[in-house]
mmCIF file of the C-alpha atoms, coordinates in Angstrom:
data_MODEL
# 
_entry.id   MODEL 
# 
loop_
_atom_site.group_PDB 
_atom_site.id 
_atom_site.type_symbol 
_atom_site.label_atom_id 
_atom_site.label_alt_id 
_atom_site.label_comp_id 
_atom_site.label_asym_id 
_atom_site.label_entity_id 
_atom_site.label_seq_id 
_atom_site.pdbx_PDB_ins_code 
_atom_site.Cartn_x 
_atom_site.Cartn_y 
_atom_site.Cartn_z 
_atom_site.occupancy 
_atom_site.B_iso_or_equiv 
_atom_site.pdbx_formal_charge 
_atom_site.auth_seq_id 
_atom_site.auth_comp_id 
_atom_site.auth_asym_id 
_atom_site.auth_atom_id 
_atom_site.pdbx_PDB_model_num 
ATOM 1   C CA . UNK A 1 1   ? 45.998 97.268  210.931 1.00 0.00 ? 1   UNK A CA 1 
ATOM 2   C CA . UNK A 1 2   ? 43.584 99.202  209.255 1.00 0.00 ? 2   UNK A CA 1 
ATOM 3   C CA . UNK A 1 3   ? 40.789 97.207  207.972 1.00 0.00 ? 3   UNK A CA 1 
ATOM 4   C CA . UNK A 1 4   ? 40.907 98.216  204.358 1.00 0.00 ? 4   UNK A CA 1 
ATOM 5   C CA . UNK A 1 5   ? 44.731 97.723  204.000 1.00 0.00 ? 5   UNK A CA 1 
ATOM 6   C CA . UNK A 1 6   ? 43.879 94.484  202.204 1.00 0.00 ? 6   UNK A CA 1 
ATOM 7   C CA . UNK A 1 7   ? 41.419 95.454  199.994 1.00 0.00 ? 7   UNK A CA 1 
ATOM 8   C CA . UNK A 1 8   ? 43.111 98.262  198.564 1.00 0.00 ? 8   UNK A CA 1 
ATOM 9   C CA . UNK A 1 9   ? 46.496 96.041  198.360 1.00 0.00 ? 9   UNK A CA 1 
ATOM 10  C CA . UNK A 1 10  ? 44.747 93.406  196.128 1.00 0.00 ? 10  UNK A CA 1 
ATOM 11  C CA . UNK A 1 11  ? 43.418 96.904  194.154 1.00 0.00 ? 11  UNK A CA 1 
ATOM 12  C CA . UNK A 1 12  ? 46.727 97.771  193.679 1.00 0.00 ? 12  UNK A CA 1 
ATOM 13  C CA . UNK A 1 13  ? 48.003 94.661  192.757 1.00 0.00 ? 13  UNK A CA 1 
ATOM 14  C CA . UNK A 1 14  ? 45.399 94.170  190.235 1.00 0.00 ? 14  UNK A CA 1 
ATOM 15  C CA . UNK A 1 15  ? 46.285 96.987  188.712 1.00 0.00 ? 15  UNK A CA 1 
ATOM 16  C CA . UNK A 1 16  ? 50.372 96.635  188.321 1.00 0.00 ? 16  UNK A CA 1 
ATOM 17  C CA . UNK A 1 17  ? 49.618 93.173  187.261 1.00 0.00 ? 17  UNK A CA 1 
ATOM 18  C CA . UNK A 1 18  ? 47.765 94.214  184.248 1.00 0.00 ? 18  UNK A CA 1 
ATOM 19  C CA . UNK A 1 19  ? 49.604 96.966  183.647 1.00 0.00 ? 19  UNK A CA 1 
ATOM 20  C CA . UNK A 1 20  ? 52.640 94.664  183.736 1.00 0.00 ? 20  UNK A CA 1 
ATOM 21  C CA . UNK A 1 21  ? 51.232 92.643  180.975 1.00 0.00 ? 21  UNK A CA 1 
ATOM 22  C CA . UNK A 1 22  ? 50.428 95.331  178.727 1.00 0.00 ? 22  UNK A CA 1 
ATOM 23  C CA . UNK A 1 23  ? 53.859 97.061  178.845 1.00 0.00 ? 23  UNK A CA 1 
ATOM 24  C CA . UNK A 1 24  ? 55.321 93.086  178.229 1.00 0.00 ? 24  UNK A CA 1 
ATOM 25  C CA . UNK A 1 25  ? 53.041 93.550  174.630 1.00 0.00 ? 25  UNK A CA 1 
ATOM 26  C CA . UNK A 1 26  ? 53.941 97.002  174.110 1.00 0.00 ? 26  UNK A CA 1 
ATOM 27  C CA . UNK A 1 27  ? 57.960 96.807  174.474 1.00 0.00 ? 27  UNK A CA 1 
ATOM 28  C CA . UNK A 1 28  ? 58.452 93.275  173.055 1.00 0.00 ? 28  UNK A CA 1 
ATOM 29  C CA . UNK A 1 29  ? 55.316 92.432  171.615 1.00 0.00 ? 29  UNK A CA 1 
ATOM 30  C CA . UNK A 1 30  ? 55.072 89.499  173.837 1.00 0.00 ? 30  UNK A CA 1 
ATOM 31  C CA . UNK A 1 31  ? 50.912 88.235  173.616 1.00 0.00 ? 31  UNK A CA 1 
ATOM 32  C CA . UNK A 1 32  ? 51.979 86.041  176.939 1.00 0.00 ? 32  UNK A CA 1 
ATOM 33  C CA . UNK A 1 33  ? 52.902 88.756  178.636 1.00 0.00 ? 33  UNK A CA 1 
ATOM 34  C CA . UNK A 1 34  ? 49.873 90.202  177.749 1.00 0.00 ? 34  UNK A CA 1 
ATOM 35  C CA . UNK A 1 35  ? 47.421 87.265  178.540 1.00 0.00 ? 35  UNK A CA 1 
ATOM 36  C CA . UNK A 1 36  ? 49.500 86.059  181.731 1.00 0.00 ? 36  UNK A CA 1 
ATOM 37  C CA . UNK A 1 37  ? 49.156 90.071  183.814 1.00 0.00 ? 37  UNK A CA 1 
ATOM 38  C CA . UNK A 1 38  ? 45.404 90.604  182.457 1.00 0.00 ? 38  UNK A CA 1 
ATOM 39  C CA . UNK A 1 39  ? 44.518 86.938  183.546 1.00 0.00 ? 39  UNK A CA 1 
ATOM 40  C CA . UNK A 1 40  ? 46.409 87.559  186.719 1.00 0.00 ? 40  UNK A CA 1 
ATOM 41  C CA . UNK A 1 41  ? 44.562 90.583  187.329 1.00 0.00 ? 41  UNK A CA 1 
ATOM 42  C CA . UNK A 1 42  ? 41.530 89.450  186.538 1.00 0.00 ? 42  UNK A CA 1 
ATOM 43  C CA . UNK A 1 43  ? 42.249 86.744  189.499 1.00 0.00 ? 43  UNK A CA 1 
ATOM 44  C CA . UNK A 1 44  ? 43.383 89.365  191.941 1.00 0.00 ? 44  UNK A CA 1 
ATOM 45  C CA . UNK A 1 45  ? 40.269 91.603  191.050 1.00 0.00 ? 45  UNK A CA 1 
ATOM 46  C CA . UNK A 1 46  ? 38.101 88.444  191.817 1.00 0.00 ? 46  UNK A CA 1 
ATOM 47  C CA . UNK A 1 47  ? 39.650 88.333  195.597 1.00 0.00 ? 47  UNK A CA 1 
ATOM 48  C CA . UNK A 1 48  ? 39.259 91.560  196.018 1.00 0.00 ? 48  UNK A CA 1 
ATOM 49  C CA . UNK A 1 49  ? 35.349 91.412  195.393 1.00 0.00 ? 49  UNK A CA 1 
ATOM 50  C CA . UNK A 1 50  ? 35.140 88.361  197.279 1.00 0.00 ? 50  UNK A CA 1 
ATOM 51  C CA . UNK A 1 51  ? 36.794 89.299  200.366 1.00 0.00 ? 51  UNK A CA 1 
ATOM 52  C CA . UNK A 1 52  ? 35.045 92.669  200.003 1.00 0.00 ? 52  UNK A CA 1 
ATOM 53  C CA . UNK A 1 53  ? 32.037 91.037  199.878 1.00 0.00 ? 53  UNK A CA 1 
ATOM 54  C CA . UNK A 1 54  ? 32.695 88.857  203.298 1.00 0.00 ? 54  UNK A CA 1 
ATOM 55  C CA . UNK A 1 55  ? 33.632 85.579  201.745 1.00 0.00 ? 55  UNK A CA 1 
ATOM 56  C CA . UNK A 1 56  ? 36.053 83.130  203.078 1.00 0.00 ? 56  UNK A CA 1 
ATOM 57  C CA . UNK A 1 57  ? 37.748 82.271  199.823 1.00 0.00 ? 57  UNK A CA 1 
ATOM 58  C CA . UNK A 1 58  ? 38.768 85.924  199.212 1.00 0.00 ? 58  UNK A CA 1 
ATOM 59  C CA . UNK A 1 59  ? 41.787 86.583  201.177 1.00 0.00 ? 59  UNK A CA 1 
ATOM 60  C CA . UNK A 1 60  ? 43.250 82.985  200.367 1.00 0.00 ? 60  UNK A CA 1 
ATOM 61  C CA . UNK A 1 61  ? 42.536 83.224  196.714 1.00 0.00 ? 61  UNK A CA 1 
ATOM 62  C CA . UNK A 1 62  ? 44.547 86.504  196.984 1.00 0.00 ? 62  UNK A CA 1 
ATOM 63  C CA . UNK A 1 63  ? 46.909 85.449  199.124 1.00 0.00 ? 63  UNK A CA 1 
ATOM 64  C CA . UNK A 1 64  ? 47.590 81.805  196.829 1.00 0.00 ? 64  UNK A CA 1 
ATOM 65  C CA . UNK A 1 65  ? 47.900 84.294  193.373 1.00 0.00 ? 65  UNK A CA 1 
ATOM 66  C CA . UNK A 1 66  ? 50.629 86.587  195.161 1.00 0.00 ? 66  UNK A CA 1 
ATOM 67  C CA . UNK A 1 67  ? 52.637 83.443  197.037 1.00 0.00 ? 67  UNK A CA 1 
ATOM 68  C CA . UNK A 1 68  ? 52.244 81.972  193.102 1.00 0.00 ? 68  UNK A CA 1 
ATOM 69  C CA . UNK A 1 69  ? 53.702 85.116  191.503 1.00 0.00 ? 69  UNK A CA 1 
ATOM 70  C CA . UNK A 1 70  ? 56.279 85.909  193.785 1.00 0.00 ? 70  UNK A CA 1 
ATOM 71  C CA . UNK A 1 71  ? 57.520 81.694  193.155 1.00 0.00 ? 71  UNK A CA 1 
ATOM 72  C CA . UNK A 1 72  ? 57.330 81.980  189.107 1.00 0.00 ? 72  UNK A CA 1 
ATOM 73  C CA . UNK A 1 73  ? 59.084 85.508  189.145 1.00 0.00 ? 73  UNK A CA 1 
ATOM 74  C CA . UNK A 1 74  ? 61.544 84.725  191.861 1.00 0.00 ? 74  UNK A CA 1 
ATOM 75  C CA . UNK A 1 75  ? 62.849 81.617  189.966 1.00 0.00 ? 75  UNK A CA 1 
ATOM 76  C CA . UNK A 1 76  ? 62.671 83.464  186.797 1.00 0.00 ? 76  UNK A CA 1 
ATOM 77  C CA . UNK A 1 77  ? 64.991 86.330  188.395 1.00 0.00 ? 77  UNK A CA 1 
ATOM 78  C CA . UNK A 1 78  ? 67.221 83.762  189.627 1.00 0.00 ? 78  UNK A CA 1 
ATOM 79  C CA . UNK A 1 79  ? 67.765 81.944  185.903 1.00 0.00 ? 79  UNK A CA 1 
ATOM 80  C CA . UNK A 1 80  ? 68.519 85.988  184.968 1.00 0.00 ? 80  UNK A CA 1 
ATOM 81  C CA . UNK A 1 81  ? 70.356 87.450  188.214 1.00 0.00 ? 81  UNK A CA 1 
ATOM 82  C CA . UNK A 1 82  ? 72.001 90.250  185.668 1.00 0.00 ? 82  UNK A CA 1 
ATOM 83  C CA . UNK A 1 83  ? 68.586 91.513  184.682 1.00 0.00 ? 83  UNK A CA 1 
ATOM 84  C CA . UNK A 1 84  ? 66.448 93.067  187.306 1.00 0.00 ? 84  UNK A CA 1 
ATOM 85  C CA . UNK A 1 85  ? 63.242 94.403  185.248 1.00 0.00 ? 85  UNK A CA 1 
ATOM 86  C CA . UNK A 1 86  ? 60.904 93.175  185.380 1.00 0.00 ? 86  UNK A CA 1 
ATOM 87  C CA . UNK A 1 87  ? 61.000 89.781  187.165 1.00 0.00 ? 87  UNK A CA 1 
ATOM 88  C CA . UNK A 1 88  ? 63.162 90.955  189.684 1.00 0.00 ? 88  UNK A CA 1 
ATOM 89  C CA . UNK A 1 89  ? 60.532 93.783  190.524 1.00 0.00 ? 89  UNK A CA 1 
ATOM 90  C CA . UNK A 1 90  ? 57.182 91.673  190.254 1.00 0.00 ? 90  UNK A CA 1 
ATOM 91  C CA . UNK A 1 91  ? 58.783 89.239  192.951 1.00 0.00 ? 91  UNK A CA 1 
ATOM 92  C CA . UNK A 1 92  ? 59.845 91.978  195.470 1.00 0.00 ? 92  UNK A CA 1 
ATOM 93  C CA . UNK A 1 93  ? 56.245 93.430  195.062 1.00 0.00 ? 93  UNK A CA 1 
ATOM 94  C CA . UNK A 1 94  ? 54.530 89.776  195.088 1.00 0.00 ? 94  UNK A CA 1 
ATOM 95  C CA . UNK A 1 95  ? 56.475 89.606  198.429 1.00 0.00 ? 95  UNK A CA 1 
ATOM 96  C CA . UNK A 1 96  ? 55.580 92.488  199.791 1.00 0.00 ? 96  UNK A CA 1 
ATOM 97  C CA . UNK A 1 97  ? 51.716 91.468  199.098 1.00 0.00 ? 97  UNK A CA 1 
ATOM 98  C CA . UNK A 1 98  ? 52.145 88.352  200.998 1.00 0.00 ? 98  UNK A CA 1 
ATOM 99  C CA . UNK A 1 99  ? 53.865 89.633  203.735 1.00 0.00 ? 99  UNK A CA 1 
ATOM 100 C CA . UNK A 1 100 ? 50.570 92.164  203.921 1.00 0.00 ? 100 UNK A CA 1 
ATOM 101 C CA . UNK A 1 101 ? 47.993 89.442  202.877 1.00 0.00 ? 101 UNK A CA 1 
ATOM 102 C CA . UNK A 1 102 ? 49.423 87.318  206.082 1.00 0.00 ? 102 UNK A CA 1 
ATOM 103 C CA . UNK A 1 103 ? 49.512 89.817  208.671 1.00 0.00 ? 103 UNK A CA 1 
ATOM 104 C CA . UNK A 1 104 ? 45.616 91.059  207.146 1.00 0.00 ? 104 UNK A CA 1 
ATOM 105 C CA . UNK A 1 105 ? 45.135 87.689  207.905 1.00 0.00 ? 105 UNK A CA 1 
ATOM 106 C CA . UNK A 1 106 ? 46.414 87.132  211.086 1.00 0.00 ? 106 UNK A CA 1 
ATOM 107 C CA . UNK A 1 107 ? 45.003 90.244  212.511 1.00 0.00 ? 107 UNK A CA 1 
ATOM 108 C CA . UNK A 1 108 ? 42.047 90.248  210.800 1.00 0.00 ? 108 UNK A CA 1 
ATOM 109 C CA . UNK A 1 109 ? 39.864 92.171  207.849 1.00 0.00 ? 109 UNK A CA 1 
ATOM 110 C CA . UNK A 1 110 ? 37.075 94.202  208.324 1.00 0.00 ? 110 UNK A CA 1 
ATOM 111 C CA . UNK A 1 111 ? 35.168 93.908  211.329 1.00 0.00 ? 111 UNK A CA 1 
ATOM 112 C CA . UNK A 1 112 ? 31.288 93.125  210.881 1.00 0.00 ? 112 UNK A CA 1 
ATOM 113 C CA . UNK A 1 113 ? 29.254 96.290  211.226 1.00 0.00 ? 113 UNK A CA 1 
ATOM 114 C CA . UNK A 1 114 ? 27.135 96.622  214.159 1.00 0.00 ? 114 UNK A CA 1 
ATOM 115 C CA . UNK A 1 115 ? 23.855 98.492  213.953 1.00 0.00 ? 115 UNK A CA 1 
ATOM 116 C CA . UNK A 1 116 ? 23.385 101.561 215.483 1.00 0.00 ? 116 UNK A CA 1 
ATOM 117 C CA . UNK A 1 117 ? 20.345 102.121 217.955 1.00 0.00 ? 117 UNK A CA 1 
# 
């Protein structure tokens, strides 16, 4: 897998998360909509820095928001089956970043650069 699959996942997810949120205000005016996808984001932008930066907690902290999501918008889907948007959609996409988080995991992130003589 290439190494930067991860990072620019989390990116990604950052992004639709907050963007989420916002359209939650617009459309029905809802502030915890609003609060829930920019703090959410905020979290996902946070592991992305730190597992850009190298650290350990990075790709768990990621991988623990998106596991998270895809639980609260999963169960929330299955109390409204007959709706699909948008908790339907946030837990097939939370899904889909696990099952990337896990395998970015198991194969590995970024390698460590070597210097070049």
């Amino acid at each position: 897998m290439y190494p930067l699959v991860g990072h620019v996942t989390l990116g990604i997810y950052a992004l639709l998360l907050a963007m989420g949120g916002i359209m939650g205000f617009v459309k029905a005016r809802s502030r915890p909509s609003l609060i829930a996808g920019l703090v959410s984001a905020v979290a996902a932008l946070v592991a992305l820095v730190l597992s850009v930066q190298g650290n350990d907690w990075g790709r768990p902290l990621g991988l623990l928001l998106a596991v998270f999501l895809f639980l609260f918008f999963g169960y929330r889907y299955a109390l409204r089956a007959k709706v699909f948007m948008p908790n339907g959609l946030m837990a097939v996409v939370s899904l889909v970043v696990v099952m990337i988080l896990i395998v970015w995991t198991v194969i590995g992130g970024p390698a460590p650069l070597q210097p070049v003589l």
